[in-house]
């Protein structure tokens, strides 16, 4: 805003003077002769320079580059004329009809021409070259030089001295020209302060030193008539570009010493020494007043930075970012947390259409546009939840809370609001819902276990007559009936063992372990396993003679049945083979015997990601009606309780093999001892 105001002020002053030249305002020239000291060519150059600055501020760099060539050409052509080359620039606009007769029509003074060429070159540089530290320093050096020339010209007019920069009183920079140059220099610095704050803090110390050196030369070679002490004010203003406020005090002290030195080093002029001393005293007061203002600016800036840092830290911790959208230019200004949240360049204004295209998914743009349209009509929308895209492709969830910005008359001019990143919150809510579902499922299983315990208890009572009376019938039965009754007795005993395991499981008691031959246990279970799988699946027995292990028959039977059932599900309705085998191996590390029980199928198989999760509780690749995801988790727990281990090998299209390693009975006994 400051840059635009300075540019507009320079344009208005120059346009008024240019209009006076075009209209031949002789009456105005008689009333304000200094008004027309700025030539028509100079006025045109300042109008173009102000327009170039406006275009640069608004981001229209191509148009700014074209307009910046006007002051550059006017300034260069005028300087070439002073070198003795005749160019038609003297009569570019119109002849000089003002009171300053005897001068070349329309020719600007040399210092004005140099300023116009410098301004045109600076604006052309800004429009054509991207941001860089070298470009920024070069632009600031030129701006400070322009400001110093303008201040010197104003000081010369105030002192009414013929020794200002130029060739005599009539060829020096006019007051309107000095004001325009000073405003454009300040406006350009203000624009740099807003757009390139990171580079502004790196202003070299030699720039104010160079300004001091130039002013000292003026003191040495100009008489006391010219109060150049006022030119030290830009030196003190240089302290704005340093981090510490004490720099302004130091610069003011150095400037004071140099002003006093200049008072005694300057040649005698037409004014008495005591009047020059009073002028220099006013310059010292002005320098220290500016130093005080700069110091207060540093204090306010430090407090502002601290507040912004605290606000930015609070927003980052709370995953909240604030923003402001102005309808006139559709410019989006976001806080550091907002820009970081959306992956935008921090600290810069963003075009709304570009932000919408790059950061908002297509299916959610209509709802946001509808909210903006409602805000233009003065309607505040409700909170809006939307998704946004980061440059790395990640999709985040945000909740938008906004309010209207209104002007003095109450008309909506924009919106201001905050965005809360709720991605982690939504993820935590989903995980909590999943845990709650698993908890309800576990509660159902617990209730089912209690029910199974009650059924098992009643079933155990039901089996008592069978296990009691069948041996009596065997004693009196024929050999054929004895064989049948023996099958009934074995089945009843097996059922009783299962009932006992169910009761132990429901009571959460320690299961009694006993010596077991795995090959015998598996062969006894094949009949029941065979009955539970489709006839298209073949069961292959690769059971060898293996030593005894110590374990629970019911739990191991449950393990075998679970693995065989999973293998049958993996094969499905197609023809396939399930291989169940047992071998005795010797461990490489301990040389202790281990019994390997394996169940292998030639079904669909699993990928590595699925294989890594199959032993997690409630993880299942089956439909919710076909499994709970607890089977393999229980199998893994059973193997740990037996001092063994379980592993899986699988690949898509190549089937799956589970290997269960049990310590042999002797090894288990030795380990227990």
PDB file of N, CA, C and O in Angstrom, residues 470-519:
ATOM      1  N   UNK A 470     -20.456 -98.152  28.644  1.00  0.00           N
ATOM      2  CA  UNK A 470     -19.862 -98.821  27.484  1.00  0.00           C
ATOM      3  C   UNK A 470     -18.854 -99.895  27.883  1.00  0.00           C
ATOM      4  O   UNK A 470     -18.859-100.997  27.298  1.00  0.00           O
ATOM      5  N   UNK A 471     -17.931 -99.662  28.886  1.00  0.00           N
ATOM      6  CA  UNK A 471     -17.034-100.761  29.279  1.00  0.00           C
ATOM      7  C   UNK A 471     -17.780-102.003  29.778  1.00  0.00           C
ATOM      8  O   UNK A 471     -17.344-103.138  29.552  1.00  0.00           O
ATOM      9  N   UNK A 472     -18.928-101.815  30.442  1.00  0.00           N
ATOM     10  CA  UNK A 472     -19.710-102.974  30.917  1.00  0.00           C
ATOM     11  C   UNK A 472     -20.281-103.763  29.744  1.00  0.00           C
ATOM     12  O   UNK A 472     -20.327-105.008  29.760  1.00  0.00           O
ATOM     13  N   UNK A 473     -20.735-103.032  28.711  1.00  0.00           N
ATOM     14  CA  UNK A 473     -21.272-103.720  27.539  1.00  0.00           C
ATOM     15  C   UNK A 473     -20.176-104.461  26.785  1.00  0.00           C
ATOM     16  O   UNK A 473     -20.415-105.534  26.205  1.00  0.00           O
ATOM     17  N   UNK A 474     -18.955-103.908  26.788  1.00  0.00           N
ATOM     18  CA  UNK A 474     -17.851-104.558  26.073  1.00  0.00           C
ATOM     19  C   UNK A 474     -17.536-105.925  26.686  1.00  0.00           C
ATOM     20  O   UNK A 474     -17.212-106.891  25.974  1.00  0.00           O
ATOM     21  N   UNK A 475     -17.642-106.018  28.013  1.00  0.00           N
ATOM     22  CA  UNK A 475     -17.322-107.287  28.681  1.00  0.00           C
ATOM     23  C   UNK A 475     -18.276-108.410  28.271  1.00  0.00           C
ATOM     24  O   UNK A 475     -17.909-109.584  28.247  1.00  0.00           O
ATOM     25  N   UNK A 476     -19.522-108.072  27.907  1.00  0.00           N
ATOM     26  CA  UNK A 476     -20.520-109.097  27.592  1.00  0.00           C
ATOM     27  C   UNK A 476     -20.826-109.176  26.097  1.00  0.00           C
ATOM     28  O   UNK A 476     -21.691-109.956  25.693  1.00  0.00           O
ATOM     29  N   UNK A 477     -20.178-108.363  25.293  1.00  0.00           N
ATOM     30  CA  UNK A 477     -20.515-108.319  23.862  1.00  0.00           C
ATOM     31  C   UNK A 477     -19.701-109.337  23.079  1.00  0.00           C
ATOM     32  O   UNK A 477     -18.667-109.849  23.535  1.00  0.00           O
ATOM     33  N   UNK A 478     -20.213-109.619  21.850  1.00  0.00           N
ATOM     34  CA  UNK A 478     -19.513-110.514  20.928  1.00  0.00           C
ATOM     35  C   UNK A 478     -18.301-109.781  20.363  1.00  0.00           C
ATOM     36  O   UNK A 478     -18.208-108.547  20.469  1.00  0.00           O
ATOM     37  N   UNK A 479     -17.363-110.472  19.723  1.00  0.00           N
ATOM     38  CA  UNK A 479     -16.194-109.773  19.155  1.00  0.00           C
ATOM     39  C   UNK A 479     -16.566-108.673  18.167  1.00  0.00           C
ATOM     40  O   UNK A 479     -15.937-107.611  18.146  1.00  0.00           O
ATOM     41  N   UNK A 480     -17.596-108.920  17.337  1.00  0.00           N
ATOM     42  CA  UNK A 480     -17.987-107.889  16.372  1.00  0.00           C
ATOM     43  C   UNK A 480     -18.550-106.674  17.096  1.00  0.00           C
ATOM     44  O   UNK A 480     -18.206-105.531  16.791  1.00  0.00           O
ATOM     45  N   UNK A 481     -19.431-106.925  18.094  1.00  0.00           N
ATOM     46  CA  UNK A 481     -19.999-105.817  18.862  1.00  0.00           C
ATOM     47  C   UNK A 481     -18.932-105.123  19.700  1.00  0.00           C
ATOM     48  O   UNK A 481     -19.000-103.902  19.932  1.00  0.00           O
ATOM     49  N   UNK A 482     -17.964-105.893  20.139  1.00  0.00           N
ATOM     50  CA  UNK A 482     -16.894-105.279  20.943  1.00  0.00           C
ATOM     51  C   UNK A 482     -16.132-104.239  20.133  1.00  0.00           C
ATOM     52  O   UNK A 482     -15.785-103.155  20.622  1.00  0.00           O
ATOM     53  N   UNK A 483     -15.874-104.546  18.855  1.00  0.00           N
ATOM     54  CA  UNK A 483     -15.151-103.589  18.005  1.00  0.00           C
ATOM     55  C   UNK A 483     -15.958-102.310  17.818  1.00  0.00           C
ATOM     56  O   UNK A 483     -15.424-101.202  17.849  1.00  0.00           O
ATOM     57  N   UNK A 484     -17.277-102.480  17.633  1.00  0.00           N
ATOM     58  CA  UNK A 484     -18.137-101.299  17.460  1.00  0.00           C
ATOM     59  C   UNK A 484     -18.189-100.481  18.737  1.00  0.00           C
ATOM     60  O   UNK A 484     -18.083 -99.250  18.726  1.00  0.00           O
ATOM     61  N   UNK A 485     -18.354-101.188  19.881  1.00  0.00           N
ATOM     62  CA  UNK A 485     -18.428-100.479  21.156  1.00  0.00           C
ATOM     63  C   UNK A 485     -17.106 -99.777  21.488  1.00  0.00           C
ATOM     64  O   UNK A 485     -17.106 -98.722  22.135  1.00  0.00           O
ATOM     65  N   UNK A 486     -15.987-100.375  21.046  1.00  0.00           N
ATOM     66  CA  UNK A 486     -14.700 -99.744  21.294  1.00  0.00           C
ATOM     67  C   UNK A 486     -14.590 -98.415  20.538  1.00  0.00           C
ATOM     68  O   UNK A 486     -14.028 -97.435  21.040  1.00  0.00           O
ATOM     69  N   UNK A 487     -15.134 -98.381  19.288  1.00  0.00           N
ATOM     70  CA  UNK A 487     -15.156 -97.119  18.539  1.00  0.00           C
ATOM     71  C   UNK A 487     -15.987 -96.073  19.271  1.00  0.00           C
ATOM     72  O   UNK A 487     -15.610 -94.899  19.373  1.00  0.00           O
ATOM     73  N   UNK A 488     -17.146 -96.535  19.807  1.00  0.00           N
ATOM     74  CA  UNK A 488     -18.003 -95.608  20.561  1.00  0.00           C
ATOM     75  C   UNK A 488     -17.270 -95.093  21.791  1.00  0.00           C
ATOM     76  O   UNK A 488     -17.304 -93.893  22.122  1.00  0.00           O
ATOM     77  N   UNK A 489     -16.544 -95.994  22.464  1.00  0.00           N
ATOM     78  CA  UNK A 489     -15.823 -95.604  23.676  1.00  0.00           C
ATOM     79  C   UNK A 489     -14.714 -94.601  23.359  1.00  0.00           C
ATOM     80  O   UNK A 489     -14.530 -93.607  24.073  1.00  0.00           O
ATOM     81  N   UNK A 490     -13.971 -94.825  22.254  1.00  0.00           N
ATOM     82  CA  UNK A 490     -12.901 -93.903  21.870  1.00  0.00           C
ATOM     83  C   UNK A 490     -13.456 -92.523  21.510  1.00  0.00           C
ATOM     84  O   UNK A 490     -12.879 -91.486  21.856  1.00  0.00           O
ATOM     85  N   UNK A 491     -14.587 -92.534  20.809  1.00  0.00           N
ATOM     86  CA  UNK A 491     -15.199 -91.260  20.459  1.00  0.00           C
ATOM     87  C   UNK A 491     -15.674 -90.513  21.702  1.00  0.00           C
ATOM     88  O   UNK A 491     -15.537 -89.285  21.796  1.00  0.00           O
ATOM     89  N   UNK A 492     -16.231 -91.261  22.660  1.00  0.00           N
ATOM     90  CA  UNK A 492     -16.691 -90.623  23.889  1.00  0.00           C
ATOM     91  C   UNK A 492     -15.525 -90.047  24.679  1.00  0.00           C
ATOM     92  O   UNK A 492     -15.613 -88.943  25.237  1.00  0.00           O
ATOM     93  N   UNK A 493     -14.436 -90.799  24.732  1.00  0.00           N
ATOM     94  CA  UNK A 493     -13.255 -90.276  25.430  1.00  0.00           C
ATOM     95  C   UNK A 493     -12.716 -89.015  24.733  1.00  0.00           C
ATOM     96  O   UNK A 493     -12.300 -88.054  25.382  1.00  0.00           O
ATOM     97  N   UNK A 494     -12.703 -89.060  23.389  1.00  0.00           N
ATOM     98  CA  UNK A 494     -12.231 -87.893  22.646  1.00  0.00           C
ATOM     99  C   UNK A 494     -13.128 -86.690  22.899  1.00  0.00           C
ATOM    100  O   UNK A 494     -12.646 -85.566  23.084  1.00  0.00           O
ATOM    101  N   UNK A 495     -14.424 -86.916  22.927  1.00  0.00           N
ATOM    102  CA  UNK A 495     -15.367 -85.840  23.214  1.00  0.00           C
ATOM    103  C   UNK A 495     -15.174 -85.305  24.626  1.00  0.00           C
ATOM    104  O   UNK A 495     -15.261 -84.099  24.874  1.00  0.00           O
ATOM    105  N   UNK A 496     -14.863 -86.233  25.550  1.00  0.00           N
ATOM    106  CA  UNK A 496     -14.655 -85.802  26.929  1.00  0.00           C
ATOM    107  C   UNK A 496     -13.407 -84.928  27.044  1.00  0.00           C
ATOM    108  O   UNK A 496     -13.381 -83.945  27.797  1.00  0.00           O
ATOM    109  N   UNK A 497     -12.354 -85.277  26.276  1.00  0.00           N
ATOM    110  CA  UNK A 497     -11.147 -84.459  26.279  1.00  0.00           C
ATOM    111  C   UNK A 497     -11.425 -83.062  25.709  1.00  0.00           C
ATOM    112  O   UNK A 497     -10.945 -82.049  26.234  1.00  0.00           O
ATOM    113  N   UNK A 498     -12.210 -83.013  24.628  1.00  0.00           N
ATOM    114  CA  UNK A 498     -12.556 -81.712  24.069  1.00  0.00           C
ATOM    115  C   UNK A 498     -13.384 -80.888  25.042  1.00  0.00           C
ATOM    116  O   UNK A 498     -13.193 -79.670  25.159  1.00  0.00           O
ATOM    117  N   UNK A 499     -14.307 -81.545  25.740  1.00  0.00           N
ATOM    118  CA  UNK A 499     -15.110 -80.849  26.734  1.00  0.00           C
ATOM    119  C   UNK A 499     -14.225 -80.288  27.835  1.00  0.00           C
ATOM    120  O   UNK A 499     -14.393 -79.141  28.288  1.00  0.00           O
ATOM    121  N   UNK A 500     -13.215 -81.093  28.247  1.00  0.00           N
ATOM    122  CA  UNK A 500     -12.302 -80.635  29.292  1.00  0.00           C
ATOM    123  C   UNK A 500     -11.498 -79.421  28.812  1.00  0.00           C
ATOM    124  O   UNK A 500     -11.300 -78.454  29.558  1.00  0.00           O
ATOM    125  N   UNK A 501     -11.078 -79.441  27.545  1.00  0.00           N
ATOM    126  CA  UNK A 501     -10.349 -78.293  27.010  1.00  0.00           C
ATOM    127  C   UNK A 501     -11.240 -77.057  26.934  1.00  0.00           C
ATOM    128  O   UNK A 501     -10.796 -75.935  27.208  1.00  0.00           O
ATOM    129  N   UNK A 502     -12.497 -77.239  26.568  1.00  0.00           N
ATOM    130  CA  UNK A 502     -13.415 -76.112  26.527  1.00  0.00           C
ATOM    131  C   UNK A 502     -13.631 -75.533  27.918  1.00  0.00           C
ATOM    132  O   UNK A 502     -13.682 -74.303  28.097  1.00  0.00           O
ATOM    133  N   UNK A 503     -13.732 -76.409  28.926  1.00  0.00           N
ATOM    134  CA  UNK A 503     -13.906 -75.922  30.293  1.00  0.00           C
ATOM    135  C   UNK A 503     -12.670 -75.176  30.775  1.00  0.00           C
ATOM    136  O   UNK A 503     -12.770 -74.125  31.425  1.00  0.00           O
ATOM    137  N   UNK A 504     -11.491 -75.687  30.425  1.00  0.00           N
ATOM    138  CA  UNK A 504     -10.255 -75.011  30.809  1.00  0.00           C
ATOM    139  C   UNK A 504     -10.166 -73.644  30.127  1.00  0.00           C
ATOM    140  O   UNK A 504      -9.779 -72.638  30.725  1.00  0.00           O
ATOM    141  N   UNK A 505     -10.516 -73.598  28.834  1.00  0.00           N
ATOM    142  CA  UNK A 505     -10.454 -72.348  28.086  1.00  0.00           C
ATOM    143  C   UNK A 505     -11.426 -71.318  28.654  1.00  0.00           C
ATOM    144  O   UNK A 505     -11.094 -70.140  28.794  1.00  0.00           O
ATOM    145  N   UNK A 506     -12.624 -71.741  29.002  1.00  0.00           N
ATOM    146  CA  UNK A 506     -13.621 -70.815  29.520  1.00  0.00           C
ATOM    147  C   UNK A 506     -13.277 -70.325  30.918  1.00  0.00           C
ATOM    148  O   UNK A 506     -13.610 -69.211  31.296  1.00  0.00           O
ATOM    149  N   UNK A 507     -12.545 -71.162  31.700  1.00  0.00           N
ATOM    150  CA  UNK A 507     -12.156 -70.751  33.049  1.00  0.00           C
ATOM    151  C   UNK A 507     -10.813 -70.034  33.080  1.00  0.00           C
ATOM    152  O   UNK A 507     -10.383 -69.555  34.115  1.00  0.00           O
ATOM    153  N   UNK A 508     -10.083 -69.987  31.945  1.00  0.00           N
ATOM    154  CA  UNK A 508      -8.783 -69.339  31.833  1.00  0.00           C
ATOM    155  C   UNK A 508      -7.782 -69.958  32.788  1.00  0.00           C
ATOM    156  O   UNK A 508      -6.910 -69.297  33.336  1.00  0.00           O
ATOM    157  N   UNK A 509      -7.900 -71.271  33.044  1.00  0.00           N
ATOM    158  CA  UNK A 509      -6.951 -71.978  33.880  1.00  0.00           C
ATOM    159  C   UNK A 509      -5.793 -72.472  33.039  1.00  0.00           C
ATOM    160  O   UNK A 509      -5.858 -72.520  31.812  1.00  0.00           O
ATOM    161  N   UNK A 510      -4.683 -72.827  33.711  1.00  0.00           N
ATOM    162  CA  UNK A 510      -3.560 -73.411  33.018  1.00  0.00           C
ATOM    163  C   UNK A 510      -3.924 -74.811  32.543  1.00  0.00           C
ATOM    164  O   UNK A 510      -4.458 -75.625  33.296  1.00  0.00           O
ATOM    165  N   UNK A 511      -3.616 -75.067  31.253  1.00  0.00           N
ATOM    166  CA  UNK A 511      -3.919 -76.375  30.676  1.00  0.00           C
ATOM    167  C   UNK A 511      -2.860 -77.383  31.109  1.00  0.00           C
ATOM    168  O   UNK A 511      -1.664 -77.079  31.108  1.00  0.00           O
ATOM    169  N   UNK A 512      -3.294 -78.575  31.479  1.00  0.00           N
ATOM    170  CA  UNK A 512      -2.368 -79.635  31.890  1.00  0.00           C
ATOM    171  C   UNK A 512      -1.661 -80.200  30.670  1.00  0.00           C
ATOM    172  O   UNK A 512      -2.297 -80.551  29.676  1.00  0.00           O
ATOM    173  N   UNK A 513      -0.322 -80.245  30.703  1.00  0.00           N
ATOM    174  CA  UNK A 513       0.475 -80.793  29.619  1.00  0.00           C
ATOM    175  C   UNK A 513       0.849 -82.242  29.935  1.00  0.00           C
ATOM    176  O   UNK A 513       1.038 -82.617  31.100  1.00  0.00           O
ATOM    177  N   UNK A 514       0.958 -83.028  28.902  1.00  0.00           N
ATOM    178  CA  UNK A 514       1.253 -84.449  29.035  1.00  0.00           C
ATOM    179  C   UNK A 514       2.070 -84.898  27.831  1.00  0.00           C
ATOM    180  O   UNK A 514       2.167 -84.183  26.837  1.00  0.00           O
ATOM    181  N   UNK A 515       2.721 -86.055  27.916  1.00  0.00           N
ATOM    182  CA  UNK A 515       3.483 -86.563  26.763  1.00  0.00           C
ATOM    183  C   UNK A 515       2.561 -86.862  25.583  1.00  0.00           C
ATOM    184  O   UNK A 515       1.487 -87.441  25.747  1.00  0.00           O
ATOM    185  N   UNK A 516       2.988 -86.412  24.383  1.00  0.00           N
ATOM    186  CA  UNK A 516       2.155 -86.562  23.186  1.00  0.00           C
ATOM    187  C   UNK A 516       3.053 -86.979  22.025  1.00  0.00           C
ATOM    188  O   UNK A 516       4.164 -86.463  21.863  1.00  0.00           O
ATOM    189  N   UNK A 517       2.575 -87.934  21.218  1.00  0.00           N
ATOM    190  CA  UNK A 517       3.201 -88.246  19.933  1.00  0.00           C
ATOM    191  C   UNK A 517       2.420 -87.510  18.853  1.00  0.00           C
ATOM    192  O   UNK A 517       1.253 -87.816  18.587  1.00  0.00           O
ATOM    193  N   UNK A 518       3.080 -86.523  18.212  1.00  0.00           N
ATOM    194  CA  UNK A 518       2.377 -85.713  17.233  1.00  0.00           C
ATOM    195  C   UNK A 518       1.880 -86.542  16.059  1.00  0.00           C
ATOM    196  O   UNK A 518       0.780 -86.299  15.545  1.00  0.00           O
ATOM    197  N   UNK A 519       2.687 -87.519  15.608  1.00  0.00           N
ATOM    198  CA  UNK A 519       2.243 -88.315  14.465  1.00  0.00           C
ATOM    199  C   UNK A 519       0.987 -89.098  14.783  1.00  0.00           C
ATOM    200  O   UNK A 519       0.072 -89.225  13.966  1.00  0.00           O
TER     201      UNK A 519
END
